[in-house]
Amino acid sequence: MIRTYRRILSKPGAALFSGTGLVARLPIAMVGLGIVLLVEDASGSYGVAGAVSAAHLLANAFFAILQGKLLDRLGQSRVLPVVITVWGVALALLMWSVDEGWPIATTYVFAVVAGASLPSVGSCVRARWSHTTRDPDELQTAFALEAVADEAVFITGPILVTVLATSVHPAAGLATALVVGLLGTYAFAAQRGTEPPRHSPSATRSERPRIPWGVVVPLTVVSTMLGLLFGAAEVATVAFAEEQDAEAYAGPLLALWAAGSLIAGLLSGAVTWRRGPAYRLRWGTLAMTVAILPLTFIDSMVVMGAVLFVAGFAIAPTLIATMSLCERVVPASRLTEGMAFLHTGLVAGVAPGATLAGVLVDHQGASAAYLVPVGGGVLAVLAALAIRTTVGSVMTRD
């Protein structure tokens, strides 16, 4: 396994753009929670804090596709420095507005601008891998590496921002995200040797390569259901720990879930698959749904930890197959845009998942809340199966 990953990281510039891409995407896992901690400390209201954070999140999801188009047409080295600078200014103004007690409307405006300009660095990294790596097996390994990087970011980011905000200063977590995001993205964008080529728009619309919507739309649905699963499972797991009078163990339970996904991602990247990503996507979504179903019947912390760890093994391989299939079918000139749809789905699904799970927790308890990710898993399976019925050419290669 080590040799497999060493082989792709030994490609010229690969280790550097992957490493700086890891640093640059840390704010994605820090800013939302950091805004909640900062605004709640100043206003005393979790409702207001959550609304400001949601404004940031929704703006990020909505503008990701537009950013993807710009990145494909103008190039990463041109777009990323501009958007990350706008993001840095907007985030700094957001912190200033909260600290100075400006009208809450200004805080919402800065949250929206910051969310709209925060780049999807993960999509940019994957586009570089697609440009530098032509071998399908090596590309599978590269996408597995990036899935593991995503897991690492979403494990360490919330912990880092919480520790800084609660032990140093309410704005310390966001300030750290600001510095890390700026430096990481500038360093990533400066590596022009591995940057995918720019694709200028065609003279006529008919000449522009078409996105295969028969694949991208179902993949976006799968991504949205993954986001819904993440949001709902986190809320349900925290509520379960509280019901068991073990609130302190909510974090370790979620860490076990993430650890299972991380390990599976590493193993998935080291395997030479005989079947294509569409096949793996169907079985991945099914395994994910089946693995989550037992969570609705568990009343033991130990058993819950074990089942969450096992359930995590289906997450990263499903995400890897989703990204791999997108890379396989979307034209290179629109790859970042295509992956932006998946990113938008992932981000957009988190809030509804958390909300639905919260409603069920309030009325039926934590166990019932796990039905939300189960339902999301069922819809993901149906979306994955729809790819087979709408795009025969994709399945032929599998």
Coordinates of C-alpha atoms in Angstrom, one line a residue:
M1 CA 0.0 0.0 0.0
I2 CA 2.8 2.4 0.8
R3 CA 4.5 1.7 -2.5
T4 CA 1.2 2.5 -4.3
Y5 CA 0.8 5.9 -2.7
R6 CA 4.6 6.6 -3.0
R7 CA 4.3 6.0 -6.8
I8 CA 1.7 8.6 -7.4
L9 CA 3.3 11.1 -5.0
S10 CA 6.6 10.8 -6.7
K11 CA 5.2 12.4 -9.9
P12 CA 6.7 15.8 -10.5
G13 CA 4.9 18.4 -8.3
A14 CA 2.3 15.9 -7.0
A15 CA 3.3 15.8 -3.4
L16 CA 3.5 19.6 -3.3
F17 CA 0.1 20.4 -4.8
S18 CA -1.6 17.6 -2.8
G19 CA 0.1 18.9 0.5
T20 CA -0.7 22.5 -0.1
G21 CA -4.2 21.6 -1.2
L22 CA -4.7 19.8 2.1
V23 CA -3.8 22.9 4.0
A24 CA -5.9 25.2 1.8
R25 CA -9.1 23.2 2.4
L26 CA -8.9 23.3 6.2
P27 CA -11.2 26.4 6.3
I28 CA -14.0 24.4 4.8
A29 CA -14.2 22.4 8.0
M30 CA -13.5 25.4 10.4
V31 CA -15.4 28.4 9.2
G32 CA -19.0 27.2 9.7
L33 CA -18.4 26.1 13.3
G34 CA -16.1 29.1 14.0
I35 CA -18.9 31.5 13.0
V36 CA -21.3 29.8 15.4
L37 CA -18.9 30.0 18.3
L38 CA -18.0 33.7 17.6
V39 CA -21.6 35.0 17.0
E40 CA -23.0 33.0 19.9
D41 CA -20.4 34.4 22.3
A42 CA -21.3 38.0 21.2
S43 CA -25.1 37.6 20.8
G44 CA -25.9 34.9 23.3
S45 CA -28.1 33.3 20.7
Y46 CA -27.4 29.9 19.0
G47 CA -30.3 30.7 16.7
V48 CA -28.7 33.8 15.3
A49 CA -25.3 32.1 15.2
G50 CA -26.7 29.2 13.3
A51 CA -28.5 31.4 10.8
V52 CA -25.3 33.4 10.1
S53 CA -23.4 30.1 9.6
A54 CA -26.2 28.8 7.3
A55 CA -26.0 31.9 5.2
H56 CA -22.3 31.3 4.7
L57 CA -22.9 27.6 3.9
L58 CA -25.6 28.2 1.4
A59 CA -23.7 30.9 -0.4
N60 CA -20.7 28.5 -0.7
A61 CA -22.9 25.8 -2.2
F62 CA -24.7 28.1 -4.6
F63 CA -21.6 29.8 -6.0
A64 CA -19.4 26.7 -6.3
I65 CA -20.7 25.9 -9.8
L66 CA -20.0 29.4 -11.0
Q67 CA -16.5 29.2 -9.5
G68 CA -16.0 25.9 -11.3
K69 CA -16.8 27.5 -14.6
L70 CA -14.4 30.3 -14.0
L71 CA -11.6 27.9 -13.0
D72 CA -12.0 25.8 -16.1
R73 CA -12.1 28.9 -18.4
L74 CA -9.5 31.2 -16.8
G75 CA -7.3 28.8 -14.9
Q76 CA -6.6 28.1 -11.3
S77 CA -3.6 30.5 -11.1
R78 CA -5.8 33.4 -12.1
V79 CA -9.0 32.7 -10.2
L80 CA -7.9 31.2 -6.9
P81 CA -5.8 34.2 -5.7
V82 CA -8.6 36.6 -6.5
V83 CA -11.4 34.6 -4.8
I84 CA -9.4 33.7 -1.7
T85 CA -8.4 37.3 -1.2
V86 CA -12.1 38.4 -1.4
W87 CA -12.9 35.6 1.1
G88 CA -10.1 36.7 3.4
V89 CA -11.3 40.3 3.4
A90 CA -15.0 39.3 3.9
L91 CA -14.1 37.0 6.8
A92 CA -12.0 39.6 8.5
L93 CA -14.8 42.1 8.2
L94 CA -17.3 39.5 9.6
M95 CA -15.1 39.1 12.7
W96 CA -14.7 42.9 13.0
S97 CA -18.5 43.5 12.6
V98 CA -19.2 41.0 15.4
D99 CA -16.5 42.4 17.7
E100 CA -17.6 46.0 17.2
G101 CA -21.3 45.2 17.6
W102 CA -22.3 46.4 14.1
P103 CA -25.9 45.7 12.9
I104 CA -26.5 42.0 12.4
A105 CA -27.4 42.6 8.8
T106 CA -23.8 43.5 8.0
T107 CA -22.6 40.2 9.5
Y108 CA -25.0 38.3 7.3
V109 CA -23.7 40.2 4.2
F110 CA -20.1 39.4 5.1
A111 CA -21.0 35.8 5.7
V112 CA -22.6 35.5 2.3
V113 CA -19.6 37.1 0.5
A114 CA -17.2 34.9 2.4
G115 CA -19.2 31.8 1.6
A116 CA -19.5 32.7 -2.1
S117 CA -15.8 33.3 -2.5
L118 CA -14.4 30.3 -0.5
P119 CA -13.0 28.1 -3.2
S120 CA -13.6 24.4 -3.5
V121 CA -9.9 23.5 -3.3
G122 CA -10.7 19.8 -3.2
S123 CA -12.2 20.0 -6.7
C124 CA -9.1 21.9 -7.9
V125 CA -6.7 19.2 -6.5
R126 CA -8.7 16.4 -8.2
A127 CA -8.6 18.3 -11.5
R128 CA -4.8 18.5 -11.2
W129 CA -4.6 14.8 -10.5
S130 CA -6.7 14.1 -13.6
H131 CA -4.4 16.3 -15.6
T132 CA -1.1 14.8 -14.3
T133 CA -2.3 11.1 -14.1
R134 CA -3.7 9.3 -17.1
D135 CA -3.6 5.7 -15.7
P136 CA -7.0 4.8 -14.3
D137 CA -5.6 2.8 -11.4
E138 CA -3.2 5.6 -10.4
L139 CA -6.1 8.1 -10.6
Q140 CA -8.2 5.9 -8.4
T141 CA -5.3 5.9 -5.9
A142 CA -5.0 9.7 -6.1
F143 CA -8.7 10.2 -5.5
A144 CA -8.5 7.8 -2.5
L145 CA -5.7 9.9 -1.1
E146 CA -7.8 13.1 -1.5
A147 CA -10.8 11.4 0.2
V148 CA -8.5 10.5 3.1
A149 CA -7.4 14.2 3.1
D150 CA -11.0 15.3 3.3
E151 CA -11.6 13.0 6.2
A152 CA -8.5 14.3 8.0
V153 CA -9.7 17.9 7.4
F154 CA -13.2 17.3 8.8
I155 CA -11.7 15.5 11.8
T156 CA -9.1 18.0 12.8
G157 CA -10.8 21.2 11.6
P158 CA -13.7 21.3 14.1
I159 CA -11.5 20.2 16.9
L160 CA -8.9 23.0 16.2
V161 CA -11.5 25.8 15.8
T162 CA -13.3 24.7 19.0
V163 CA -10.1 24.6 21.1
L164 CA -8.9 27.9 19.9
A165 CA -12.3 29.6 20.3
T166 CA -12.9 28.3 23.8
S167 CA -9.5 28.5 25.3
V168 CA -7.8 31.5 23.5
H169 CA -10.4 33.9 22.1
P170 CA -13.8 33.5 20.4
A171 CA -12.3 34.8 17.2
A172 CA -9.1 32.8 17.4
G173 CA -10.5 29.8 15.5
L174 CA -11.7 32.0 12.6
A175 CA -8.5 34.0 12.6
T176 CA -6.5 30.8 12.2
A177 CA -8.7 29.6 9.4
L178 CA -8.2 32.9 7.7
V179 CA -4.4 32.7 7.8
V180 CA -4.3 29.0 6.9
G181 CA -6.7 29.5 4.0
L182 CA -4.9 32.4 2.5
L183 CA -1.4 30.9 2.8
G184 CA -2.4 27.5 1.6
T185 CA -4.4 28.7 -1.4
Y186 CA -1.7 31.2 -2.5
A187 CA 0.9 28.4 -2.3
F188 CA -1.4 26.0 -4.2
A189 CA -2.2 28.5 -7.0
A190 CA 1.5 29.4 -7.4
Q191 CA 2.3 25.9 -8.7
R192 CA 1.6 26.5 -12.4
G193 CA 3.6 23.5 -13.6
T194 CA 0.8 21.0 -12.6
E195 CA -2.1 23.3 -13.3
P196 CA -4.7 22.0 -15.8
P197 CA -4.8 24.0 -19.1
R198 CA -7.3 26.8 -19.5
H199 CA -10.2 26.1 -21.7
S200 CA -11.5 29.2 -23.4
P201 CA -15.3 29.3 -24.2
S202 CA -16.1 28.2 -27.7
A203 CA -17.1 30.7 -30.3
T204 CA -20.6 29.2 -30.5
R205 CA -22.5 27.4 -27.8
S206 CA -22.9 24.3 -30.0
E207 CA -19.1 23.8 -30.1
R208 CA -18.8 23.7 -26.3
P209 CA -18.4 20.1 -24.9
R210 CA -21.6 19.0 -23.2
I211 CA -21.8 17.8 -19.6
P212 CA -23.3 14.3 -19.5
W213 CA -26.3 15.2 -17.3
G214 CA -27.5 11.6 -17.3
V215 CA -24.5 10.9 -15.1
V216 CA -23.8 14.2 -13.4
V217 CA -27.4 14.6 -12.1
P218 CA -27.6 11.2 -10.4
L219 CA -24.1 11.7 -9.0
T220 CA -25.2 15.1 -7.6
V221 CA -28.1 13.3 -5.9
V222 CA -25.7 10.8 -4.4
S223 CA -23.5 13.6 -3.2
T224 CA -26.5 15.4 -1.7
M225 CA -27.5 12.2 0.1
L226 CA -24.0 11.8 1.4
G227 CA -24.2 15.3 2.8
L228 CA -27.6 14.6 4.3
L229 CA -26.1 11.4 5.9
F230 CA -23.2 13.4 7.4
G231 CA -25.4 16.1 8.9
A232 CA -28.1 13.7 10.2
A233 CA -25.7 11.1 11.7
E234 CA -23.7 13.7 13.5
V235 CA -26.8 15.1 15.2
A236 CA -28.2 11.7 16.0
T237 CA -24.9 10.5 17.4
V238 CA -24.6 13.5 19.7
A239 CA -28.2 13.0 20.9
F240 CA -27.6 9.3 21.5
A241 CA -24.6 10.0 23.7
E242 CA -26.7 12.5 25.7
E243 CA -29.4 10.0 26.1
Q244 CA -26.9 7.6 27.5
D245 CA -25.6 10.3 29.9
A246 CA -22.2 10.1 28.2
E247 CA -22.1 13.5 26.4
A248 CA -18.3 13.5 26.6
Y249 CA -18.2 10.4 24.3
A250 CA -20.0 11.9 21.4
G251 CA -16.7 13.1 19.9
P252 CA -15.0 9.7 20.2
L253 CA -18.1 8.0 18.6
L254 CA -17.9 10.3 15.6
A255 CA -14.1 9.9 15.5
L256 CA -14.6 6.1 15.2
W257 CA -17.0 6.6 12.3
A258 CA -14.5 8.9 10.6
A259 CA -11.6 6.5 11.3
G260 CA -13.4 3.6 9.6
S261 CA -13.9 5.8 6.5
L262 CA -10.3 6.9 6.6
I263 CA -9.0 3.4 6.8
A264 CA -11.3 2.2 4.0
G265 CA -10.2 5.1 1.8
L266 CA -6.5 4.2 2.2
L267 CA -7.2 0.6 1.4
S268 CA -9.4 1.5 -1.6
G269 CA -6.6 3.5 -3.1
A270 CA -4.2 0.6 -2.8
V271 CA -6.4 -1.9 -4.6
T272 CA -6.4 -2.5 -8.4
W273 CA -10.1 -2.7 -9.1
R274 CA -11.3 -5.0 -11.8
R275 CA -14.7 -3.3 -11.9
G276 CA -15.3 0.4 -12.8
P277 CA -16.5 3.2 -10.6
A278 CA -20.2 2.9 -11.6
Y279 CA -20.3 -0.7 -10.4
R280 CA -18.5 0.3 -7.1
L281 CA -20.8 3.2 -6.6
R282 CA -23.9 1.0 -6.7
W283 CA -22.5 -1.4 -4.2
G284 CA -21.0 1.4 -2.1
T285 CA -24.3 3.1 -1.7
L286 CA -26.0 -0.2 -0.8
A287 CA -23.4 -1.1 1.7
M288 CA -23.6 2.4 3.3
T289 CA -27.4 2.0 3.7
V290 CA -27.2 -1.5 5.1
A291 CA -24.4 -0.6 7.5
I292 CA -26.4 2.4 9.0
L293 CA -29.7 0.6 9.5
P294 CA -28.6 -1.2 12.7
L295 CA -27.9 2.1 14.4
T296 CA -31.7 2.6 14.9
F297 CA -31.8 -0.5 17.2
I298 CA -28.7 0.1 19.4
D299 CA -28.8 1.1 23.1
S300 CA -25.2 0.5 24.1
M301 CA -22.3 2.9 23.8
V302 CA -19.8 0.1 23.2
V303 CA -21.9 -1.5 20.5
M304 CA -22.7 1.9 18.9
G305 CA -19.0 2.7 18.7
A306 CA -18.3 -0.7 17.0
V307 CA -21.1 -0.4 14.5
L308 CA -20.2 3.2 13.6
F309 CA -16.6 2.2 13.0
V310 CA -17.8 -0.6 10.6
A311 CA -20.3 1.7 9.0
G312 CA -17.6 4.2 8.2
F313 CA -15.9 1.7 5.9
A314 CA -18.6 2.3 3.3
I315 CA -18.2 6.1 3.2
A316 CA -14.9 6.9 1.6
P317 CA -15.1 4.2 -1.1
T318 CA -18.5 5.5 -2.1
L319 CA -17.2 9.1 -2.3
I320 CA -14.1 7.9 -4.3
A321 CA -16.3 6.1 -6.8
T322 CA -18.5 9.2 -7.2
M323 CA -15.6 11.4 -7.9
S324 CA -13.9 8.8 -10.2
L325 CA -17.0 8.4 -12.3
C326 CA -17.4 12.1 -12.6
E327 CA -13.8 12.4 -13.8
R328 CA -14.4 9.6 -16.3
V329 CA -17.4 11.0 -18.1
V330 CA -17.1 14.8 -17.8
P331 CA -15.1 16.6 -20.6
A332 CA -11.7 17.8 -19.4
S333 CA -12.6 21.3 -20.3
R334 CA -15.5 21.3 -17.9
L335 CA -14.2 18.9 -15.2
T336 CA -13.9 21.5 -12.4
E337 CA -17.4 22.7 -13.2
G338 CA -18.7 19.1 -13.1
M339 CA -17.1 18.3 -9.8
A340 CA -18.5 21.6 -8.4
F341 CA -22.0 20.1 -8.8
L342 CA -20.9 17.2 -6.6
H343 CA -19.4 19.7 -4.1
T344 CA -22.6 21.7 -4.1
G345 CA -24.6 18.6 -3.4
L346 CA -22.4 17.5 -0.5
V347 CA -22.6 20.9 1.1
A348 CA -26.3 21.5 0.4
G349 CA -27.3 18.1 2.0
V350 CA -25.7 18.7 5.4
A351 CA -28.1 21.3 6.8
P352 CA -31.4 19.5 5.8
G353 CA -30.0 16.3 7.2
A354 CA -29.1 17.9 10.5
T355 CA -32.5 19.7 10.7
L356 CA -34.6 16.5 10.0
A357 CA -32.5 14.5 12.5
G358 CA -33.0 17.3 15.1
V359 CA -36.8 17.2 14.6
L360 CA -36.9 13.4 15.1
V361 CA -34.6 13.7 18.1
D362 CA -37.1 16.1 19.7
H363 CA -40.1 14.0 19.0
Q364 CA -38.9 10.4 18.9
G365 CA -35.4 10.2 20.3
A366 CA -32.0 9.6 18.9
S367 CA -32.6 6.1 17.6
A368 CA -35.4 7.3 15.3
A369 CA -33.1 10.1 14.0
Y370 CA -30.9 7.5 12.4
L371 CA -33.8 6.8 10.0
V372 CA -32.8 10.1 8.2
P373 CA -29.4 8.8 6.9
V374 CA -31.1 5.4 6.2
G375 CA -33.6 7.2 3.9
G376 CA -30.8 9.2 2.4
G377 CA -28.9 6.0 1.7
V378 CA -32.0 4.5 -0.1
L379 CA -32.2 7.5 -2.3
A380 CA -28.5 7.3 -3.0
V381 CA -28.9 3.7 -4.1
L382 CA -31.7 4.6 -6.5
A383 CA -29.7 7.4 -8.0
A384 CA -26.7 5.1 -8.5
L385 CA -29.0 2.6 -10.2
A386 CA -30.4 5.3 -12.4
I387 CA -27.0 5.8 -14.0
R388 CA -27.1 2.3 -15.4
T389 CA -30.5 2.9 -17.0
T390 CA -29.7 6.3 -18.5
V391 CA -26.1 5.9 -19.7
G392 CA -25.3 2.6 -21.2
S393 CA -21.9 3.7 -22.5
V394 CA -20.7 4.3 -18.9
M395 CA -21.7 0.8 -17.9
T396 CA -20.2 -0.8 -20.9
R397 CA -16.7 0.3 -19.7
D398 CA -17.5 -1.2 -16.3

